[in-house]
Amino acid sequence: MGADKDRDQKRRIDTMEELAVAIGVSRPTLSRYFQDPERVSRTSRERIAQGLERVEYVPNFFATRLNRKSTGIIGVVIPYLNDLFFTKLLEAIERAAMAEGYTVITQCSHSDPLIEARAAETFMSMSVDGALVAPLGNQSDMKAHERLRSRLPCVLVDSRPKSMPNVDFVGSNHVQSTGLATEYLCRVGTPPIFLAMPRVNFNAMERELAYIAKMEELGHEPHIIGTEVLNDDGLFEAHGRAVLDREFAAGRLLESSVLCANDRVAIGALRAAASHGLEPGAKRQGGLRIMGHDDYPLCPFAVPSLTTVAQDVEAIGRASVSRLVKTIQAQKNQDEQIVKLFDGELKVRDSA
Amino acid sequence: MGADKDRDQKRRIDTMEELAVAIGVSRPTLSRYFQDPERVSRTSRERIAQGLERVEYVPNFFATRLNRKSTGIIGVVIPYLNDLFFTKLLEAIERAAMAEGYTVITQCSHSDPLIEARAAETFMSMSVDGALVAPLGNQSDMKAHERLRSRLPCVLVDSRPKSMPNVDFVGSNHVQSTGLATEYLCRVGTPPIFLAMPRVNFNAMERELAYIAKMEELGHEPHIIGTEVLNDDGLFEAHGRAVLDREFAAGRLLESSVLCANDRVAIGALRAAASHGLEPGAKRQGGLRIMGHDDYPLCPFAVPSLTTVAQDVEAIGRASVSRLVKTIQAQKNQDEQIVKLFDGELKVRDSA
DNA sequence: GGTATTACTGAACGCATGTAAAAGGGAGGA
DNA sequence: TCCTCCCTTTTACATGCGTTCAGTAATACC
């Protein structure tokens, strides 16, 4: 009977005040209990625990946050969702933040600077303890970013606008990773040309420059294609396919090494190669090779499987949260800026 | 000068009270202005607007929500992020909700019933106006779902647990879509076998059953493989590859039509086919065919490009928001339950 | 047994805003 | 000029809970 009553319909209680009279302790005692059960005596603790079994009560999120010095919330801004790189990053961030005891509120910019700026406003109005920002890129509203930074601890993730050089940053070492890829391709075949992506973010430029630097270091002539916008849907895959379709149709690059700015571009490139009857791969000495960057989750399942250089997304997520939490707990903004770059790791598969 | 001052450092104001004295109107007038500028006189309106130009002020999110009848927030629960289907759904939902003037708070279950239940708790404690729930599946904590439903308007999206039959639901008509795919494959080649996915959610079962029904309707013997869990990473692609690797290695299914439970499984299947030197496609009459379900964004870029049946994700997102908003505005829960299913659309490409 | 110390509790106040009711103020009509 | 009506503003109270601090009970010590 009692068990049935428990299971079926507990008495619903809306405020801590009601709960206090229902259990027979004072409201402040309950407040302390919810923040940390150790802060009340053992007897009260047990009494409250038993009381909570018999009722249905959820503390009001807004009321609890309103009057606290720390809201326990971390805000995350990401540019868009339809990319498995960002979703992996987000999952890593959420796991790390959860482990540290923070609540994560994510806002997606949907590639729109206005929405990104509004997300910053939202976080300020929520008094989040800190923010992790993967910025849109050149189009970002820098004033909004600055306001956010002036109010609360911020860490940039993945991409770092040149216009905000003295902010904490966690991302990939593109000089190393792109250099590694370039070097690998030079070693196993002809020096690569670089299939760029439209310069929507700063990583795009960084990788281009890293490619050029490594090529010159190795004594080769750099050659870049695909910086122009060819398709309007904004899909990286469609871009890669369009660029290589054009080249292959003109009889160019049929025996080249092609280093793509990222894996999604490379997947489009693979598609174009297949359409033209080409089989990119390490097996054919001197023939067409296609390589990506990032280690997108689908790489092992591409046809042929895509050789790439992996970003350590998990580590980037963890490190960014770790740094942010440290800054938050230090109260004031740390004096020295931190820039943490993770090296890429070669993933040799079939395509190069 | 004045412009410079504006641009550089506006006076920062923390509370509405301060703002009121700074501008010279009463605080409640400001409150009404922020909710709807039309609710104050034109003179006050202009005065406030001018005043806001000169200061930096963000209303406190928690305080504004605390004492309102409606928080203007819609909560969204999705099972995991590393799937472009859900990210597309989420984008559609966010766009639609934004257009309706709602703020969206998304919580990801990370495939964990505990986290899913906690997300429900969070939404209750935030007094969200309503919730859109894409449930985890069989493992979901049904009691948590029920509590959520008893407190606020809910609409299930994408997947509907059998244990909650009388809740509003918006999703795909799998009987129609899977039937369409089955029929198509029967028409252009040999009757398909069905490559299932582990039965993590209810759509998996629905599609299996729809396949069986259509096969029997057409007078063919249904044949299902891949219901067992073969790999531990939980990736659909790896599952599809593992199942077909095994079959092909045993010399089975080399000339069959294979209908995959979803596109990610199919992408793994394509990978397995390539590994065994097979070229699935409509071009070879009577030969191996592979077809998916969903129209995952990468389908056109697969090698060969993947024939599939598209779910209208955009429509599902819009309809779910629309229904939820309607329920919210009707105050009380609507009497009649609504189930809205969208038909799938055939996307014929190269693989089948 | 008495006193000093500690641990815990609860009354009172504060938080930043929403909101209903009362006061104000201006226009229009007599 | 005065009064009424309508709209706006203001006053006052409400929201649900964090937090401080004085008071009290419990414990330790002599």
mmCIF file of N, CA and C in Angstrom, chain B residues 246-312:
data_model
loop_
_atom_site.group_PDB
_atom_site.id
_atom_site.type_symbol
_atom_site.label_atom_id
_atom_site.label_comp_id
_atom_site.label_asym_id
_atom_site.label_seq_id
_atom_site.Cartn_x
_atom_site.Cartn_y
_atom_site.Cartn_z
ATOM 1 N N ARG B 246 30.949 -9.929 -42.598
ATOM 2 C CA ARG B 246 30.756 -11.338 -42.252
ATOM 3 C C ARG B 246 30.024 -12.082 -43.376
ATOM 4 N N GLU B 247 28.965 -11.464 -43.878
ATOM 5 C CA GLU B 247 28.168 -12.120 -44.916
ATOM 6 C C GLU B 247 28.986 -12.316 -46.189
ATOM 7 N N PHE B 248 29.618 -11.242 -46.623
ATOM 8 C CA PHE B 248 30.389 -11.305 -47.863
ATOM 9 C C PHE B 248 31.524 -12.315 -47.738
ATOM 10 N N ALA B 249 32.173 -12.332 -46.584
ATOM 11 C CA ALA B 249 33.290 -13.240 -46.379
ATOM 12 C C ALA B 249 32.827 -14.690 -46.497
ATOM 13 N N ALA B 250 31.573 -14.923 -46.125
ATOM 14 C CA ALA B 250 31.027 -16.267 -46.217
ATOM 15 C C ALA B 250 30.427 -16.542 -47.593
ATOM 16 N N GLY B 251 30.595 -15.574 -48.489
ATOM 17 C CA GLY B 251 30.080 -15.761 -49.827
ATOM 18 C C GLY B 251 28.585 -15.546 -49.959
ATOM 19 N N ARG B 252 28.000 -14.977 -48.945
ATOM 20 C CA ARG B 252 26.545 -14.740 -48.976
ATOM 21 C C ARG B 252 26.217 -13.321 -49.432
ATOM 22 N N LEU B 253 25.032 -13.131 -49.930
ATOM 23 C CA LEU B 253 24.452 -11.820 -50.257
ATOM 24 C C LEU B 253 25.179 -11.072 -51.364
ATOM 25 N N LEU B 254 26.065 -11.755 -52.084
ATOM 26 C CA LEU B 254 26.885 -11.034 -53.057
ATOM 27 C C LEU B 254 26.061 -10.430 -54.186
ATOM 28 N N GLU B 255 24.881 -10.975 -54.411
ATOM 29 C CA GLU B 255 24.043 -10.479 -55.503
ATOM 30 C C GLU B 255 22.686 -10.011 -54.999
ATOM 31 N N SER B 256 22.626 -9.636 -53.731
ATOM 32 C CA SER B 256 21.328 -9.319 -53.131
ATOM 33 C C SER B 256 21.021 -7.829 -53.150
ATOM 34 N N SER B 257 19.754 -7.543 -52.861
ATOM 35 C CA SER B 257 19.371 -6.179 -52.506
ATOM 36 C C SER B 257 19.369 -6.100 -50.987
ATOM 37 N N VAL B 258 20.005 -5.061 -50.455
ATOM 38 C CA VAL B 258 20.083 -4.907 -49.008
ATOM 39 C C VAL B 258 19.465 -3.563 -48.621
ATOM 40 N N LEU B 259 18.381 -3.639 -47.853
ATOM 41 C CA LEU B 259 17.767 -2.418 -47.339
ATOM 42 C C LEU B 259 18.255 -2.201 -45.913
ATOM 43 N N CYS B 260 18.948 -1.096 -45.692
ATOM 44 C CA CYS B 260 19.521 -0.841 -44.371
ATOM 45 C C CYS B 260 18.559 -0.022 -43.521
ATOM 46 N N ALA B 261 18.613 -0.251 -42.241
ATOM 47 C CA ALA B 261 17.687 0.398 -41.326
ATOM 48 C C ALA B 261 17.869 1.908 -41.313
ATOM 49 N N ASN B 262 19.090 2.363 -41.540
ATOM 50 C CA ASN B 262 19.285 3.805 -41.743
ATOM 51 C C ASN B 262 20.545 4.045 -42.573
ATOM 52 N N ASP B 263 20.749 5.297 -42.935
ATOM 53 C CA ASP B 263 21.844 5.618 -43.852
ATOM 54 C C ASP B 263 23.208 5.360 -43.245
ATOM 55 N N ARG B 264 23.321 5.543 -41.943
ATOM 56 C CA ARG B 264 24.633 5.323 -41.341
ATOM 57 C C ARG B 264 25.002 3.853 -41.405
ATOM 58 N N VAL B 265 24.046 2.994 -41.186
ATOM 59 C CA VAL B 265 24.293 1.571 -41.375
ATOM 60 C C VAL B 265 24.664 1.305 -42.835
ATOM 61 N N ALA B 266 23.952 1.988 -43.724
ATOM 62 C CA ALA B 266 24.191 1.780 -45.151
ATOM 63 C C ALA B 266 25.588 2.228 -45.559
ATOM 64 N N ILE B 267 26.058 3.319 -44.968
ATOM 65 C CA ILE B 267 27.405 3.789 -45.291
ATOM 66 C C ILE B 267 28.440 2.739 -44.873
ATOM 67 N N GLY B 268 28.223 2.126 -43.722
ATOM 68 C CA GLY B 268 29.082 1.014 -43.323
ATOM 69 C C GLY B 268 28.967 -0.149 -44.290
ATOM 70 N N ALA B 269 27.751 -0.370 -44.765
ATOM 71 C CA ALA B 269 27.525 -1.456 -45.718
ATOM 72 C C ALA B 269 28.271 -1.201 -47.032
ATOM 73 N N LEU B 270 28.236 0.041 -47.499
ATOM 74 C CA LEU B 270 28.958 0.395 -48.718
ATOM 75 C C LEU B 270 30.450 0.135 -48.537
ATOM 76 N N ARG B 271 30.921 0.476 -47.342
ATOM 77 C CA ARG B 271 32.335 0.286 -47.036
ATOM 78 C C ARG B 271 32.697 -1.203 -47.133
ATOM 79 N N ALA B 272 31.859 -2.038 -46.563
ATOM 80 C CA ALA B 272 32.113 -3.477 -46.613
ATOM 81 C C ALA B 272 32.100 -3.980 -48.051
ATOM 82 N N ALA B 273 31.142 -3.477 -48.821
ATOM 83 C CA ALA B 273 31.053 -3.900 -50.221
ATOM 84 C C ALA B 273 32.342 -3.564 -50.960
ATOM 85 N N ALA B 274 32.830 -2.343 -50.772
ATOM 86 C CA ALA B 274 34.050 -1.922 -51.448
ATOM 87 C C ALA B 274 35.228 -2.803 -51.028
ATOM 88 N N SER B 275 35.275 -3.122 -49.764
ATOM 89 C CA SER B 275 36.379 -3.958 -49.279
ATOM 90 C C SER B 275 36.404 -5.310 -49.968
ATOM 91 N N HIS B 276 35.228 -5.775 -50.364
ATOM 92 C CA HIS B 276 35.163 -7.078 -51.010
ATOM 93 C C HIS B 276 35.116 -6.957 -52.525
ATOM 94 N N GLY B 277 35.477 -5.781 -53.006
ATOM 95 C CA GLY B 277 35.544 -5.593 -54.448
ATOM 96 C C GLY B 277 34.192 -5.544 -55.131
ATOM 97 N N LEU B 278 33.143 -5.315 -54.342
ATOM 98 C CA LEU B 278 31.805 -5.278 -54.922
ATOM 99 C C LEU B 278 31.405 -3.846 -55.248
ATOM 100 N N GLU B 279 30.603 -3.698 -56.280
ATOM 101 C CA GLU B 279 30.149 -2.370 -56.667
ATOM 102 C C GLU B 279 28.640 -2.314 -56.648
ATOM 103 N N PRO B 280 28.074 -2.018 -55.496
ATOM 104 C CA PRO B 280 26.619 -1.973 -55.423
ATOM 105 C C PRO B 280 26.090 -0.880 -56.344
ATOM 106 N N GLY B 281 24.995 -1.148 -57.000
ATOM 107 C CA GLY B 281 24.462 -0.104 -57.857
ATOM 108 C C GLY B 281 23.406 -0.600 -58.801
ATOM 109 N N ALA B 282 22.626 0.349 -59.277
ATOM 110 C CA ALA B 282 21.518 0.021 -60.157
ATOM 111 C C ALA B 282 22.013 -0.378 -61.536
ATOM 112 N N LYS B 283 23.258 -0.056 -61.804
ATOM 113 C CA LYS B 283 23.735 -0.274 -63.170
ATOM 114 C C LYS B 283 23.848 -1.762 -63.510
ATOM 115 N N ARG B 284 24.200 -2.548 -62.489
ATOM 116 C CA ARG B 284 24.376 -3.973 -62.767
ATOM 117 C C ARG B 284 23.072 -4.706 -62.486
ATOM 118 N N GLN B 285 22.344 -5.004 -63.509
ATOM 119 C CA GLN B 285 21.044 -5.653 -63.343
ATOM 120 C C GLN B 285 21.190 -6.939 -62.537
ATOM 121 N N GLY B 286 20.380 -7.043 -61.483
ATOM 122 C CA GLY B 286 20.390 -8.260 -60.688
ATOM 123 C C GLY B 286 21.511 -8.353 -59.686
ATOM 124 N N GLY B 287 22.407 -7.390 -59.694
ATOM 125 C CA GLY B 287 23.543 -7.487 -58.804
ATOM 126 C C GLY B 287 23.276 -6.906 -57.423
ATOM 127 N N LEU B 288 24.343 -6.716 -56.662
ATOM 128 C CA LEU B 288 24.235 -6.166 -55.313
ATOM 129 C C LEU B 288 23.673 -4.754 -55.330
ATOM 130 N N ARG B 289 22.711 -4.528 -54.458
ATOM 131 C CA ARG B 289 22.138 -3.177 -54.280
ATOM 132 C C ARG B 289 22.127 -2.851 -52.795
ATOM 133 N N ILE B 290 22.449 -1.618 -52.465
ATOM 134 C CA ILE B 290 22.386 -1.192 -51.068
ATOM 135 C C ILE B 290 21.590 0.098 -50.980
ATOM 136 N N MET B 291 20.656 0.113 -50.070
ATOM 137 C CA MET B 291 19.798 1.290 -49.926
ATOM 138 C C MET B 291 19.693 1.661 -48.454
ATOM 139 N N GLY B 292 19.540 2.942 -48.206
ATOM 140 C CA GLY B 292 19.453 3.392 -46.826
ATOM 141 C C GLY B 292 18.091 3.981 -46.474
ATOM 142 N N HIS B 293 18.078 4.747 -45.420
ATOM 143 C CA HIS B 293 16.852 5.379 -44.966
ATOM 144 C C HIS B 293 17.222 6.619 -44.151
ATOM 145 N N ASP B 294 16.658 7.751 -44.502
ATOM 146 C CA ASP B 294 16.799 9.023 -43.778
ATOM 147 C C ASP B 294 17.228 10.179 -44.675
ATOM 148 N N ASP B 295 18.046 9.892 -45.671
ATOM 149 C CA ASP B 295 18.716 10.933 -46.450
ATOM 150 C C ASP B 295 19.666 11.750 -45.592
ATOM 151 N N TYR B 296 20.567 11.050 -44.991
ATOM 152 C CA TYR B 296 21.682 11.650 -44.272
ATOM 153 C C TYR B 296 22.409 12.606 -45.216
ATOM 154 N N PRO B 297 22.864 13.732 -44.703
ATOM 155 C CA PRO B 297 23.446 14.758 -45.587
ATOM 156 C C PRO B 297 24.596 14.252 -46.460
ATOM 157 N N LEU B 298 25.251 13.195 -46.032
ATOM 158 C CA LEU B 298 26.414 12.730 -46.791
ATOM 159 C C LEU B 298 26.057 11.776 -47.923
ATOM 160 N N CYS B 299 24.795 11.364 -48.011
ATOM 161 C CA CYS B 299 24.410 10.376 -49.021
ATOM 162 C C CYS B 299 24.874 10.716 -50.432
ATOM 163 N N PRO B 300 24.713 11.966 -50.865
ATOM 164 C CA PRO B 300 25.126 12.260 -52.244
ATOM 165 C C PRO B 300 26.634 12.113 -52.440
ATOM 166 N N PHE B 301 27.377 12.107 -51.353
ATOM 167 C CA PHE B 301 28.841 12.081 -51.465
ATOM 168 C C PHE B 301 29.430 10.710 -51.185
ATOM 169 N N ALA B 302 28.578 9.754 -50.873
ATOM 170 C CA ALA B 302 29.072 8.403 -50.670
ATOM 171 C C ALA B 302 29.525 7.827 -52.011
ATOM 172 N N VAL B 303 30.320 6.769 -51.949
ATOM 173 C CA VAL B 303 30.797 6.108 -53.162
ATOM 174 C C VAL B 303 30.372 4.650 -53.121
ATOM 175 N N PRO B 304 29.431 4.227 -53.920
ATOM 176 C CA PRO B 304 28.603 5.054 -54.801
ATOM 177 C C PRO B 304 27.613 5.874 -54.001
ATOM 178 N N SER B 305 27.080 6.913 -54.621
ATOM 179 C CA SER B 305 26.117 7.755 -53.905
ATOM 180 C C SER B 305 24.937 6.889 -53.479
ATOM 181 N N LEU B 306 24.410 7.186 -52.297
ATOM 182 C CA LEU B 306 23.494 6.263 -51.641
ATOM 183 C C LEU B 306 22.030 6.544 -51.961
ATOM 184 N N THR B 307 21.389 5.569 -52.553
ATOM 185 C CA THR B 307 19.939 5.636 -52.749
ATOM 186 C C THR B 307 19.254 5.473 -51.397
ATOM 187 N N THR B 308 18.238 6.293 -51.161
ATOM 188 C CA THR B 308 17.638 6.272 -49.831
ATOM 189 C C THR B 308 16.222 6.825 -49.906
ATOM 190 N N VAL B 309 15.558 6.844 -48.760
ATOM 191 C CA VAL B 309 14.258 7.493 -48.694
ATOM 192 C C VAL B 309 14.356 8.565 -47.609
ATOM 193 N N ALA B 310 14.038 9.793 -48.005
ATOM 194 C CA ALA B 310 14.315 10.941 -47.140
ATOM 195 C C ALA B 310 13.220 11.159 -46.110
ATOM 196 N N GLN B 311 13.642 11.409 -44.869
ATOM 197 C CA GLN B 311 12.723 11.912 -43.863
ATOM 198 C C GLN B 311 12.666 13.429 -44.006
ATOM 199 N N ASP B 312 11.499 13.987 -43.836
ATOM 200 C CA ASP B 312 11.371 15.440 -43.935
ATOM 201 C C ASP B 312 11.665 16.065 -42.576
#
